[in-house]
PDB file of C-alpha atoms in Angstrom:
ATOM      1  CA  MET B 258      -0.592  26.109 -17.625  1.00 84.00           C
ATOM      2  CA  SER B 259      -1.410  24.160 -14.480  1.00 89.00           C
ATOM      3  CA  LEU B 260      -2.986  25.681 -11.410  1.00 91.00           C
ATOM      4  CA  VAL B 261      -0.601  23.931  -9.005  1.00 92.00           C
ATOM      5  CA  THR B 262       3.082  23.112  -9.312  1.00 86.00           C
ATOM      6  CA  SER B 263       3.713  19.792  -7.569  1.00 88.00           C
ATOM      7  CA  SER B 264       6.621  17.376  -7.589  1.00 87.00           C
ATOM      8  CA  GLY B 265       4.336  14.385  -6.965  1.00 86.00           C
ATOM      9  CA  TYR B 266       2.400  12.852  -4.133  1.00 87.00           C
ATOM     10  CA  ALA B 267       3.532  13.156  -0.527  1.00 92.00           C
ATOM     11  CA  HIS B 268       1.543  10.293   0.953  1.00 93.00           C
ATOM     12  CA  VAL B 269      -1.168   7.731   0.360  1.00 94.00           C
ATOM     13  CA  ARG B 270      -3.247   6.184   3.134  1.00 94.00           C
ATOM     14  CA  LEU B 271      -5.375   3.070   2.774  1.00 94.00           C
ATOM     15  CA  THR B 272      -8.312   2.304   5.005  1.00 92.00           C
ATOM     16  CA  VAL B 273      -8.111  -1.218   6.434  1.00 94.00           C
ATOM     17  CA  THR B 274     -10.442  -3.512   8.348  1.00 94.00           C
ATOM     18  CA  ASP B 275      -7.838  -5.038  10.691  1.00 95.00           C
ATOM     19  CA  ILE B 276      -4.829  -2.855  11.459  1.00 95.00           C
ATOM     20  CA  GLU B 277      -2.761  -5.634  13.043  1.00 97.00           C
ATOM     21  CA  ARG B 278      -3.289  -7.979  10.095  1.00 96.00           C
ATOM     22  CA  SER B 279      -2.468  -5.221   7.603  1.00 97.00           C
ATOM     23  CA  VAL B 280       0.655  -4.073   9.465  1.00 98.00           C
ATOM     24  CA  ALA B 281       1.899  -7.675   9.608  1.00 98.00           C
ATOM     25  CA  PHE B 282       1.335  -8.008   5.842  1.00 98.00           C
ATOM     26  CA  TYR B 283       3.026  -4.739   4.834  1.00 98.00           C
ATOM     27  CA  ASP B 284       5.897  -5.348   7.274  1.00 98.00           C
ATOM     28  CA  ARG B 285       6.432  -8.763   5.694  1.00 97.00           C
ATOM     29  CA  VAL B 286       6.150  -7.622   2.078  1.00 98.00           C
ATOM     30  CA  PHE B 287       8.059  -4.327   2.188  1.00 97.00           C
ATOM     31  CA  GLY B 288       9.826  -4.106   5.555  1.00 97.00           C
ATOM     32  CA  TRP B 289       9.765  -0.305   5.547  1.00 97.00           C
ATOM     33  CA  ASP B 290      10.489   1.709   8.673  1.00 97.00           C
ATOM     34  CA  LYS B 291       7.470   3.118  10.463  1.00 98.00           C
ATOM     35  CA  ALA B 292       7.459   6.907  10.569  1.00 97.00           C
ATOM     36  CA  VAL B 293       4.405   6.851  12.874  1.00 97.00           C
ATOM     37  CA  ASP B 294       2.864   3.996  14.827  1.00 97.00           C
ATOM     38  CA  ALA B 295      -0.271   5.247  16.581  1.00 96.00           C
ATOM     39  CA  ARG B 296      -1.855   1.876  17.315  1.00 96.00           C
ATOM     40  CA  GLU B 297      -1.619   2.596  21.059  1.00 96.00           C
ATOM     41  CA  HIS B 298      -4.578   4.971  20.581  1.00 95.00           C
ATOM     42  CA  GLN B 299      -6.892   2.145  19.511  1.00 90.00           C
ATOM     43  CA  GLY B 300     -10.117   2.206  21.531  1.00 89.00           C
ATOM     44  CA  GLU B 301      -9.828   5.853  22.586  1.00 91.00           C
ATOM     45  CA  PRO B 302     -13.042   7.867  22.307  1.00 92.00           C
ATOM     46  CA  GLY B 303     -13.142  10.188  19.296  1.00 92.00           C
ATOM     47  CA  LEU B 304     -10.297   8.465  17.472  1.00 90.00           C
ATOM     48  CA  GLU B 305     -12.276   8.542  14.208  1.00 88.00           C
ATOM     49  CA  GLU B 306     -11.982  12.360  14.270  1.00 90.00           C
ATOM     50  CA  ALA B 307      -8.359  12.556  15.460  1.00 90.00           C
ATOM     51  CA  PRO B 308      -5.929  13.158  12.594  1.00 92.00           C
ATOM     52  CA  GLU B 309      -3.312  14.247  15.144  1.00 94.00           C
ATOM     53  CA  LYS B 310      -3.432  10.652  16.465  1.00 94.00           C
ATOM     54  CA  PHE B 311      -3.277   9.310  12.895  1.00 94.00           C
ATOM     55  CA  TYR B 312      -6.644   7.640  13.546  1.00 93.00           C
ATOM     56  CA  GLY B 313      -4.805   4.889  15.430  1.00 94.00           C
ATOM     57  CA  GLY B 314      -2.988   3.791  12.304  1.00 96.00           C
ATOM     58  CA  VAL B 315       0.521   3.338  10.987  1.00 97.00           C
ATOM     59  CA  VAL B 316       2.517   5.418   8.517  1.00 97.00           C
ATOM     60  CA  TYR B 317       5.512   3.924   6.712  1.00 97.00           C
ATOM     61  CA  GLN B 318       8.461   5.867   5.322  1.00 97.00           C
ATOM     62  CA  THR B 319       9.203   4.551   1.836  1.00 95.00           C
ATOM     63  CA  PRO B 320      12.764   4.556   0.491  1.00 94.00           C
ATOM     64  CA  GLN B 321      11.550   7.003  -2.175  1.00 91.00           C
ATOM     65  CA  GLY B 322      10.712   9.548   0.526  1.00 93.00           C
ATOM     66  CA  SER B 323       6.929   9.438   0.290  1.00 94.00           C
ATOM     67  CA  LEU B 324       4.729   8.132   3.090  1.00 96.00           C
ATOM     68  CA  PHE B 325       2.348   5.166   2.950  1.00 96.00           C
ATOM     69  CA  GLY B 326      -0.294   4.902   5.661  1.00 96.00           C
ATOM     70  CA  LEU B 327      -2.841   2.463   7.001  1.00 96.00           C
ATOM     71  CA  ARG B 328      -5.982   3.674   8.792  1.00 93.00           C
ATOM     72  CA  PRO B 329      -8.279   1.261  10.619  1.00 93.00           C
ATOM     73  CA  VAL B 330     -11.942   1.844   9.776  1.00 90.00           C
ATOM     74  CA  GLY B 331     -13.924  -1.280  10.551  1.00 80.00           C
ATOM     75  CA  SER B 332     -15.529  -3.936   8.439  1.00 80.00           C
ATOM     76  CA  GLN B 333     -16.521  -2.353   5.106  1.00 81.00           C
ATOM     77  CA  PRO B 334     -14.947  -4.470   2.350  1.00 81.00           C
ATOM     78  CA  PHE B 335     -12.784  -2.824  -0.289  1.00 84.00           C
ATOM     79  CA  ARG B 336     -14.207  -2.499  -3.808  1.00 83.00           C
ATOM     80  CA  SER B 337     -12.103  -1.313  -6.724  1.00 83.00           C
ATOM     81  CA  ASP B 338     -15.149  -0.928  -8.967  1.00 84.00           C
ATOM     82  CA  VAL B 339     -16.647   2.036  -7.112  1.00 83.00           C
ATOM     83  CA  THR B 340     -15.446   5.632  -6.980  1.00 81.00           C
ATOM     84  CA  GLY B 341     -12.230   5.930  -5.005  1.00 86.00           C
ATOM     85  CA  LEU B 342      -9.148   3.785  -5.162  1.00 88.00           C
ATOM     86  CA  ASP B 343      -8.484   1.272  -7.952  1.00 91.00           C
ATOM     87  CA  HIS B 344      -4.992   0.106  -6.956  1.00 94.00           C
ATOM     88  CA  VAL B 345      -1.627   1.242  -5.622  1.00 95.00           C
ATOM     89  CA  SER B 346       1.580   0.587  -7.539  1.00 96.00           C
ATOM     90  CA  PHE B 347       5.027   0.469  -5.957  1.00 95.00           C
ATOM     91  CA  ALA B 348       8.196   0.915  -7.986  1.00 95.00           C
ATOM     92  CA  VAL B 349      11.016  -1.596  -8.214  1.00 96.00           C
ATOM     93  CA  ALA B 350      14.268  -0.666  -9.918  1.00 95.00           C
ATOM     94  CA  SER B 351      14.462  -3.253 -12.689  1.00 96.00           C
ATOM     95  CA  ARG B 352      12.755  -6.140 -14.429  1.00 96.00           C
ATOM     96  CA  ALA B 353      15.167  -8.456 -12.591  1.00 96.00           C
ATOM     97  CA  ASP B 354      13.875  -7.012  -9.296  1.00 96.00           C
ATOM     98  CA  LEU B 355      10.313  -7.621 -10.479  1.00 96.00           C
ATOM     99  CA  ASP B 356      11.154 -11.240 -11.317  1.00 97.00           C
ATOM    100  CA  ALA B 357      12.793 -11.654  -7.886  1.00 97.00           C
ATOM    101  CA  ALA B 358       9.719 -10.148  -6.196  1.00 97.00           C
ATOM    102  CA  ALA B 359       7.431 -12.610  -7.988  1.00 97.00           C
ATOM    103  CA  GLN B 360       9.609 -15.469  -6.770  1.00 97.00           C
ATOM    104  CA  ALA B 361       9.743 -14.130  -3.194  1.00 97.00           C
ATOM    105  CA  LEU B 362       5.976 -13.589  -3.028  1.00 97.00           C
ATOM    106  CA  GLY B 363       5.363 -17.096  -4.338  1.00 97.00           C
ATOM    107  CA  ASP B 364       7.875 -18.617  -1.932  1.00 97.00           C
ATOM    108  CA  SER B 365       6.106 -16.809   0.920  1.00 97.00           C
ATOM    109  CA  GLY B 366       2.701 -18.143  -0.088  1.00 97.00           C
ATOM    110  CA  ILE B 367       1.353 -14.768  -1.239  1.00 97.00           C
ATOM    111  CA  PRO B 368      -0.729 -15.337  -4.374  1.00 97.00           C
ATOM    112  CA  HIS B 369       0.084 -13.074  -7.309  1.00 98.00           C
ATOM    113  CA  GLY B 370      -0.569 -12.744 -11.005  1.00 97.00           C
ATOM    114  CA  GLU B 371       1.809 -13.148 -13.880  1.00 98.00           C
ATOM    115  CA  ILE B 372       4.188 -10.375 -14.858  1.00 98.00           C
ATOM    116  CA  ILE B 373       2.589  -8.342 -17.624  1.00 98.00           C
ATOM    117  CA  GLU B 374       4.577  -6.142 -19.992  1.00 97.00           C
ATOM    118  CA  LEU B 375       2.850  -2.913 -20.995  1.00 97.00           C
ATOM    119  CA  ALA B 376       5.088  -1.918 -23.878  1.00 96.00           C
ATOM    120  CA  ASP B 377       3.227   1.302 -24.716  1.00 96.00           C
ATOM    121  CA  ALA B 378       3.852   2.532 -21.160  1.00 96.00           C
ATOM    122  CA  GLY B 379       7.391   1.134 -21.005  1.00 97.00           C
ATOM    123  CA  ILE B 380       6.698  -0.856 -17.836  1.00 97.00           C
ATOM    124  CA  ALA B 381       6.092  -4.335 -16.531  1.00 97.00           C
ATOM    125  CA  ILE B 382       3.685  -4.990 -13.650  1.00 97.00           C
ATOM    126  CA  LEU B 383       3.038  -7.708 -11.098  1.00 97.00           C
ATOM    127  CA  SER B 384      -0.290  -7.675  -9.229  1.00 97.00           C
ATOM    128  CA  PHE B 385      -1.213  -9.118  -5.852  1.00 97.00           C
ATOM    129  CA  GLN B 386      -3.797  -8.399  -3.155  1.00 97.00           C
ATOM    130  CA  ASP B 387      -3.406  -7.095   0.378  1.00 97.00           C
ATOM    131  CA  PRO B 388      -5.457  -8.581   3.259  1.00 96.00           C
ATOM    132  CA  ASP B 389      -8.406  -6.275   2.460  1.00 95.00           C
ATOM    133  CA  ASP B 390      -8.293  -7.261  -1.221  1.00 94.00           C
ATOM    134  CA  VAL B 391      -6.760  -3.937  -2.303  1.00 95.00           C
ATOM    135  CA  ASN B 392      -4.942  -4.556  -5.561  1.00 95.00           C
ATOM    136  CA  LEU B 393      -1.244  -3.815  -5.228  1.00 96.00           C
ATOM    137  CA  GLU B 394       1.191  -3.699  -8.118  1.00 97.00           C
ATOM    138  CA  LEU B 395       4.900  -3.746  -8.390  1.00 96.00           C
ATOM    139  CA  THR B 396       6.090  -1.812 -11.419  1.00 97.00           C
ATOM    140  CA  SER B 397       9.455  -1.891 -13.166  1.00 96.00           C
ATOM    141  CA  PRO B 398      10.792  -0.290 -16.303  1.00 96.00           C
ATOM    142  CA  LEU B 399      11.152  -2.642 -19.251  1.00 94.00           C
ATOM    143  CA  ASP B 400      14.844  -3.573 -19.371  1.00 76.00           C
TER     144      ASP B 400
END
């Protein structure tokens, strides 16, 4: 028996080196509505300790209902090979949607990998990097 009953995650927030560059990228790729845009607080004293000001970041509302946030933190580069985050995967409805996403990313000049089918998991994935080199995936069921 589990200790906690949860229906899944409520939000994920990535730390980013350049909030404007990251917002432009995520706006372009996903086009989600912003639930919170606290960039006007940039430069305020104590912002690094101000969760009520969302650390001067942006929080997107995903169509799924969860939240996806960006928090500016400075110049430390992302590394997937240290403790913390490895990648973030976003769902698409079908393999056809995954194929269309690969085409759209390529047409927009966003480098990406090949679509990989993971039959044991029943999914196909497409990987690409955000401006801070965070690995992003799009994941579809195998049709």
